[in-house]
Short mmCIF file of C-alpha atoms in Angstrom, two decimals:
data_model
loop_
_atom_site.label_atom_id
_atom_site.label_comp_id
_atom_site.label_asym_id
_atom_site.label_seq_id
_atom_site.Cartn_x
_atom_site.Cartn_y
_atom_site.Cartn_z
CA MET T 250 0.00 0.00 0.00
CA LYS T 251 1.41 3.37 -1.03
CA LYS T 252 1.69 5.93 1.76
CA VAL T 253 1.12 9.67 1.22
CA LEU T 254 2.41 12.37 3.55
CA LEU T 255 -0.17 15.13 3.06
CA THR T 256 0.53 18.61 4.42
CA GLY T 257 -2.37 20.98 5.05
CA ALA T 258 -4.58 17.92 5.55
CA ALA T 259 -7.12 19.81 7.68
CA GLY T 260 -7.56 22.56 5.13
CA PHE T 261 -10.20 23.07 2.46
CA ILE T 262 -8.39 21.33 -0.40
CA GLY T 263 -6.24 19.11 1.79
CA SER T 264 -9.16 17.43 3.56
CA HIS T 265 -10.88 16.61 0.26
CA THR T 266 -7.59 15.27 -1.08
CA ALA T 267 -7.15 13.08 2.00
CA GLU T 268 -10.57 11.54 1.46
CA ALA T 269 -9.83 10.91 -2.21
CA TYR T 270 -6.55 9.14 -1.45
CA LEU T 271 -8.17 6.91 1.17
CA GLU T 272 -10.99 6.00 -1.20
CA LYS T 273 -8.37 4.93 -3.75
CA GLY T 274 -6.64 2.64 -1.27
CA TYR T 275 -3.69 4.79 -0.22
CA ALA T 276 -2.52 5.18 3.35
CA VAL T 277 -2.43 8.85 4.39
CA VAL T 278 -0.37 10.61 7.03
CA GLY T 279 -2.05 13.98 7.44
CA VAL T 280 -0.09 16.94 8.81
CA ASP T 281 -1.45 20.31 9.90
CA ASN T 282 -0.73 23.01 12.48
CA PHE T 283 -4.31 24.38 12.37
CA SER T 284 -3.18 27.88 11.47
CA SER T 285 -6.03 27.89 8.95
CA GLY T 286 -7.18 24.28 8.76
CA LYS T 287 -10.00 23.02 10.95
CA ARG T 288 -10.12 19.79 12.93
CA GLU T 289 -13.75 19.22 11.93
CA ASN T 290 -12.60 18.91 8.31
CA LEU T 291 -11.04 15.58 9.31
CA CYS T 292 -14.20 14.07 10.78
CA ASP T 293 -14.77 11.86 7.71
CA VAL T 294 -11.26 10.39 7.77
CA GLU T 295 -10.05 10.38 11.37
CA ASN T 296 -11.52 6.93 12.11
CA ASN T 297 -10.17 5.35 8.93
CA GLU T 298 -7.56 2.73 9.83
CA ASN T 299 -5.36 3.93 6.97
CA PHE T 300 -5.30 7.53 8.17
CA THR T 301 -2.83 8.90 10.71
CA PHE T 302 -2.82 12.52 11.84
CA CYS T 303 0.23 14.39 13.11
CA GLU T 304 -0.19 17.90 14.44
CA GLY T 305 2.88 20.04 13.91
CA ASP T 306 4.60 22.77 11.94
CA ILE T 307 6.57 21.83 8.83
CA ARG T 308 8.70 24.95 9.29
CA ASP T 309 10.32 22.88 12.07
CA ARG T 310 13.06 20.86 10.37
CA ASP T 311 13.33 18.35 13.22
CA PHE T 312 9.57 17.71 13.10
CA VAL T 313 9.73 17.01 9.36
CA ASN T 314 12.74 14.72 9.67
CA ALA T 315 11.00 12.78 12.42
CA LEU T 316 7.87 12.43 10.28
CA TYR T 317 9.85 10.91 7.44
CA ALA T 318 11.83 8.60 9.72
CA GLN T 319 8.70 7.30 11.48
CA HIS T 320 6.22 7.02 8.61
CA LYS T 321 8.47 6.47 5.56
CA PRO T 322 6.08 7.94 2.97
CA HIS T 323 6.31 7.03 -0.70
CA ILE T 324 4.63 10.26 -1.87
CA ILE T 325 4.80 13.80 -0.48
CA ASN T 326 1.73 15.91 -1.27
CA HIS T 327 2.32 19.51 -0.21
CA GLN T 328 -0.94 21.46 0.08
CA ALA T 329 -0.03 23.64 3.09
CA ALA T 330 0.71 27.26 2.28
CA GLN T 331 0.35 30.90 3.16
CA LYS T 332 -2.23 31.67 0.46
CA SER T 333 -3.10 35.37 0.84
CA VAL T 334 -1.68 37.73 -1.74
CA PRO T 335 -2.24 40.88 0.40
CA ALA T 336 -0.70 39.17 3.42
CA SER T 337 2.35 38.28 1.36
CA VAL T 338 2.79 41.96 0.49
CA ASP T 339 2.37 43.06 4.09
CA ASN T 340 4.62 40.39 5.55
CA PRO T 341 6.91 38.83 2.92
CA HIS T 342 9.13 37.26 5.58
CA HIS T 343 6.24 35.18 6.91
CA ASP T 344 5.21 34.33 3.35
CA ALA T 345 8.72 33.08 2.58
CA GLU T 346 8.85 31.03 5.78
CA GLU T 347 5.54 29.32 4.98
CA ASN T 348 5.97 28.88 1.24
CA VAL T 349 9.70 28.45 0.73
CA LEU T 350 11.47 27.39 3.94
CA ALA T 351 8.81 24.83 4.83
CA LEU T 352 9.01 23.43 1.30
CA LEU T 353 12.78 23.14 1.56
CA ASN T 354 12.39 21.18 4.81
CA LEU T 355 10.15 18.71 2.98
CA LEU T 356 12.59 18.40 0.07
CA MET T 357 15.78 18.14 2.10
CA ALA T 358 14.26 15.52 4.41
CA HIS T 359 14.69 13.22 1.41
CA LYS T 360 18.08 12.56 3.03
CA THR T 361 16.26 11.10 6.07
CA HIS T 362 13.96 8.97 3.95
CA ALA T 363 13.99 8.83 0.15
CA PHE T 364 10.46 9.33 -1.16
CA GLU T 365 9.39 8.49 -4.72
CA GLN T 366 7.17 11.42 -5.72
CA PHE T 367 6.42 15.02 -4.78
CA ILE T 368 3.11 16.74 -5.59
CA PHE T 369 2.94 20.49 -5.11
CA ALA T 370 -0.04 22.84 -4.88
CA SER T 371 0.92 25.89 -6.92
CA SER T 372 -1.22 28.72 -8.28
CA GLY T 373 -2.57 29.28 -11.78
CA GLY T 374 -4.38 32.46 -10.79
CA ALA T 375 -1.30 34.13 -9.32
CA LEU T 376 1.20 33.02 -11.96
CA ALA T 377 -0.70 33.04 -15.24
CA PRO T 378 -0.46 36.21 -17.32
CA ILE T 379 -3.64 38.16 -18.06
CA PRO T 380 -5.35 36.74 -21.17
CA GLN T 381 -4.89 38.74 -24.34
CA GLY T 382 -7.98 38.64 -26.51
CA ASN T 383 -9.16 35.07 -26.97
CA LYS T 384 -5.79 33.50 -26.12
CA ILE T 385 -5.97 31.55 -22.87
CA PRO T 386 -2.65 31.34 -21.00
CA THR T 387 -0.85 28.01 -21.00
CA GLU T 388 1.87 26.65 -18.76
CA ASP T 389 4.46 27.69 -21.35
CA ASP T 390 3.66 31.40 -20.99
CA LYS T 391 6.03 33.48 -18.90
CA PRO T 392 4.53 33.73 -15.39
CA GLN T 393 3.60 37.08 -13.97
CA LEU T 394 5.25 37.78 -10.62
CA LEU T 395 3.19 40.60 -9.12
CA SER T 396 3.30 39.64 -5.43
CA PRO T 397 5.59 37.87 -2.96
CA TYR T 398 3.04 35.03 -2.96
CA ALA T 399 3.48 34.54 -6.72
CA VAL T 400 7.27 34.73 -6.34
CA THR T 401 7.29 32.04 -3.64
CA LYS T 402 5.01 29.72 -5.62
CA PHE T 403 7.19 30.04 -8.71
CA ALA T 404 10.30 29.55 -6.59
CA GLY T 405 8.70 26.42 -5.13
CA GLU T 406 8.13 24.96 -8.58
CA ASN T 407 11.76 25.58 -9.48
CA TYR T 408 13.15 24.16 -6.23
CA ILE T 409 11.12 21.00 -6.74
CA ALA T 410 12.26 20.56 -10.34
CA LEU T 411 15.88 21.06 -9.25
CA TYR T 412 15.79 18.61 -6.35
CA ALA T 413 13.82 16.06 -8.37
CA ALA T 414 16.82 15.94 -10.70
CA LEU T 415 19.34 15.90 -7.85
CA PHE T 416 17.54 13.33 -5.69
CA ASN T 417 15.96 11.28 -8.49
CA PHE T 418 12.26 11.51 -7.62
CA SER T 419 9.22 12.29 -9.78
CA TYR T 420 7.09 15.39 -9.30
CA THR T 421 4.00 17.26 -10.44
CA ALA T 422 3.27 20.93 -9.73
CA LEU T 423 -0.46 21.62 -9.97
CA ARG T 424 -1.33 25.22 -10.73
CA TYR T 425 -4.89 25.57 -9.45
CA ALA T 426 -7.37 28.03 -10.87
CA ASN T 427 -10.04 29.40 -8.48
CA VAL T 428 -11.09 26.42 -6.37
CA TYR T 429 -14.51 26.32 -4.70
CA GLY T 430 -16.68 23.83 -2.85
CA PRO T 431 -17.66 22.56 0.60
CA ARG T 432 -15.50 23.57 3.60
CA GLN T 433 -14.15 26.72 1.98
CA ILE T 434 -14.12 29.55 4.49
CA PRO T 435 -15.03 33.19 3.69
CA GLU T 436 -11.78 34.58 5.04
CA GLY T 437 -8.48 35.42 3.48
CA GLU T 438 -7.74 34.86 -0.19
CA CYS T 439 -10.62 32.49 -0.83
CA GLY T 440 -12.51 33.85 -3.83
CA VAL T 441 -15.96 35.34 -3.76
CA ILE T 442 -18.15 32.24 -3.62
CA PRO T 443 -17.91 31.54 0.14
CA ILE T 444 -18.38 35.26 0.83
CA PHE T 445 -21.51 35.30 -1.32
CA VAL T 446 -22.78 32.15 0.42
CA GLU T 447 -22.22 33.57 3.91
CA ASN T 448 -24.05 36.76 3.00
CA ALA T 449 -26.95 34.83 1.50
CA MET T 450 -27.20 32.66 4.61
CA GLN T 451 -27.83 35.89 6.52
CA ASN T 452 -30.15 37.26 3.81
CA LYS T 453 -27.70 40.07 3.14
CA PRO T 454 -26.86 41.54 -0.27
CA SER T 455 -23.33 41.23 -1.60
CA VAL T 456 -20.93 43.66 -3.24
CA LEU T 457 -19.45 43.30 -6.71
CA PHE T 458 -16.22 45.23 -7.27
CA ALA T 459 -16.31 46.08 -10.97
CA TYR T 460 -14.40 48.19 -13.45
CA PRO T 461 -16.57 50.74 -15.30
CA ASP T 462 -16.01 48.96 -18.60
CA MET T 463 -16.73 45.53 -17.04
CA PRO T 464 -20.12 46.00 -15.32
CA GLU T 465 -20.54 42.25 -14.80
CA GLY T 466 -17.32 42.19 -12.83
CA CYS T 467 -13.92 40.65 -13.32
CA THR T 468 -13.80 37.21 -14.88
CA ARG T 469 -12.64 34.06 -13.15
CA ASP T 470 -12.07 30.39 -13.92
CA TYR T 471 -13.67 28.19 -11.23
CA VAL T 472 -12.90 24.51 -10.63
CA HIS T 473 -14.65 22.31 -8.06
CA VAL T 474 -12.60 20.96 -5.16
CA SER T 475 -13.53 17.34 -5.94
CA ASP T 476 -12.01 17.77 -9.41
CA VAL T 477 -8.90 19.21 -7.77
CA ALA T 478 -8.70 16.19 -5.45
CA ALA T 479 -9.01 13.91 -8.49
CA ALA T 480 -6.07 15.73 -10.10
CA ASN T 481 -3.99 14.94 -7.02
CA ILE T 482 -4.86 11.25 -7.31
CA LEU T 483 -3.92 11.18 -10.99
CA SER T 484 -0.67 12.99 -10.20
CA ALA T 485 0.25 10.16 -7.85
CA GLU T 486 -0.54 7.60 -10.54
CA LYS T 487 0.98 9.48 -13.49
CA PRO T 488 3.71 11.88 -12.33
CA ALA T 489 4.20 14.45 -15.06
CA ASN T 490 7.52 16.05 -14.04
CA THR T 491 6.24 19.49 -15.03
CA VAL T 492 3.70 22.16 -14.09
CA ILE T 493 0.04 21.57 -14.95
CA HIS T 494 -2.97 23.86 -14.88
CA ILE T 495 -6.01 22.47 -13.06
CA SER T 496 -8.91 24.57 -14.28
CA SER T 497 -12.27 24.59 -16.01
CA ALA T 498 -10.80 26.79 -18.78
CA ILE T 499 -14.17 28.58 -18.72
CA GLU T 500 -14.08 32.33 -18.14
CA LEU T 501 -17.12 33.70 -16.32
CA PRO T 502 -17.91 37.17 -14.95
CA ILE T 503 -18.47 37.22 -11.21
CA ALA T 504 -22.01 38.58 -11.63
CA LYS T 505 -22.88 35.40 -13.55
CA ILE T 506 -21.50 33.28 -10.72
CA TYR T 507 -23.61 35.23 -8.24
CA ALA T 508 -26.75 34.74 -10.35
CA GLU T 509 -26.15 30.98 -10.51
CA LEU T 510 -25.63 30.87 -6.75
CA MET T 511 -28.90 32.71 -6.11
CA LEU T 512 -30.71 30.13 -8.26
CA ALA T 513 -29.07 27.27 -6.36
CA MET T 514 -30.04 28.80 -2.99
CA GLY T 515 -33.52 29.82 -4.09
CA LYS T 516 -32.85 33.45 -3.22
CA ASP T 517 -33.06 36.81 -4.96
CA LEU T 518 -30.72 39.11 -3.06
CA PRO T 519 -29.29 42.22 -4.72
CA LEU T 520 -25.70 42.57 -5.86
CA HIS T 521 -24.44 46.10 -5.24
CA ARG T 522 -21.74 47.37 -7.57
CA GLU T 523 -18.79 49.41 -6.41
CA GLY T 524 -15.59 50.52 -8.07
CA PRO T 525 -12.69 48.09 -8.37
CA ARG T 526 -10.26 47.50 -5.56
CA ALA T 527 -6.61 48.32 -6.07
CA GLY T 528 -4.90 45.39 -7.73
CA ASP T 529 -8.06 43.57 -8.87
CA ILE T 530 -7.11 41.35 -11.81
CA ARG T 531 -9.55 41.95 -14.65
CA ARG T 532 -9.42 38.50 -16.23
CA SER T 533 -8.25 35.14 -14.92
CA VAL T 534 -8.54 31.91 -16.90
CA VAL T 535 -6.00 29.22 -17.80
CA ASP T 536 -5.82 26.45 -20.36
CA ASN T 537 -6.13 22.83 -19.15
CA ALA T 538 -5.03 20.92 -22.27
CA ARG T 539 -1.83 19.68 -20.58
CA ALA T 540 -3.83 18.15 -17.72
CA ARG T 541 -5.98 16.31 -20.23
CA GLU T 542 -2.94 15.09 -22.17
CA LEU T 543 -0.56 14.10 -19.38
CA LEU T 544 -2.90 13.15 -16.54
CA GLY T 545 -6.05 12.16 -18.41
CA TRP T 546 -7.81 14.69 -16.18
CA VAL T 547 -10.95 16.56 -17.15
CA PRO T 548 -13.17 18.67 -14.89
CA LYS T 549 -16.34 16.68 -14.27
CA ILE T 550 -18.39 19.09 -12.17
CA GLY T 551 -19.77 22.17 -13.90
CA LEU T 552 -20.56 25.38 -12.04
CA LYS T 553 -24.32 24.79 -11.72
CA GLU T 554 -23.86 21.28 -10.33
CA GLY T 555 -21.00 22.41 -8.10
CA LEU T 556 -23.00 25.26 -6.59
CA LYS T 557 -25.97 22.98 -5.95
CA ASP T 558 -23.61 20.55 -4.20
CA LEU T 559 -22.18 23.41 -2.14
CA VAL T 560 -25.63 24.65 -1.10
CA LEU T 561 -26.54 21.16 0.17
CA THR T 562 -23.63 21.34 2.62
CA VAL T 563 -24.55 24.64 4.24
CA SER T 564 -27.45 25.74 6.37
CA TYR T 565 -28.83 29.16 5.72
CA THR T 566 -31.60 31.20 7.21
CA ALA T 567 -34.68 31.23 5.02
CA PRO T 568 -36.44 34.58 4.50
CA SER T 569 -38.83 35.21 7.36
CA ALA T 570 -42.52 35.13 6.53
CA LYS T 571 -44.12 38.54 6.22
#
């Protein structure tokens, strides 16, 4: 039985990935320090005999070395990260500690126990250039590096490629588009969907930050978290030794996403428009042809189905009778 050491296991994407690995017959050693992950996210896996949880901080080199020595994982799946772009600007030292130094601990611990594969959660949204006309960015396009967060993610990809060659292991760097689904929290750099959901649960309107020439809002490329978890499974089965976009490759304005969410929740709450925030990216969408070719991955859950699935997992206050 293959064993996966999964960092960020109590997080939004990490917990779904843990479940997917267990369902496929892998053993999983989940690691989290609960800086953003939640213990309740592990409720569906904590009693599985093939799941082991270790609370700790992967910035601690001794902790990581001990993990490898004790559990001897075959695959390292690194989902843990500092994920906020604004926070990376405000505190680049912390961003580098979380996204670079912790990664280096995981890579260099190969000397304690030689793993076979490394899977890395990178960012399509932060690294992909803004689309020009109808051309959707691919992995071959030069990445944009507009924040410390983007710099650390790109550095992570390059460190992994380097040490894969030096230490002779396989790797896959998954550049996620905007991920959504159950367990996503409306804090930090999470995208608008959980914010819209929380507002709707309280029967409150939401705000759309829009450029004057884009009244329907900025565009985004949303992919469901279960499809992201599936990409992590395929990466374990078919290591690609390159970076791969995990996306729907469908560009939608945020107002359209809000309208679909209102339909799924059976609500009709207004969406107030305000001017754009500083730094708002107008368009974000990435090509997924490489994922189809190298992993055999295709997104299976469309936005309508994904939003309906999300609504089923949340409780919201119905409008009071008048």
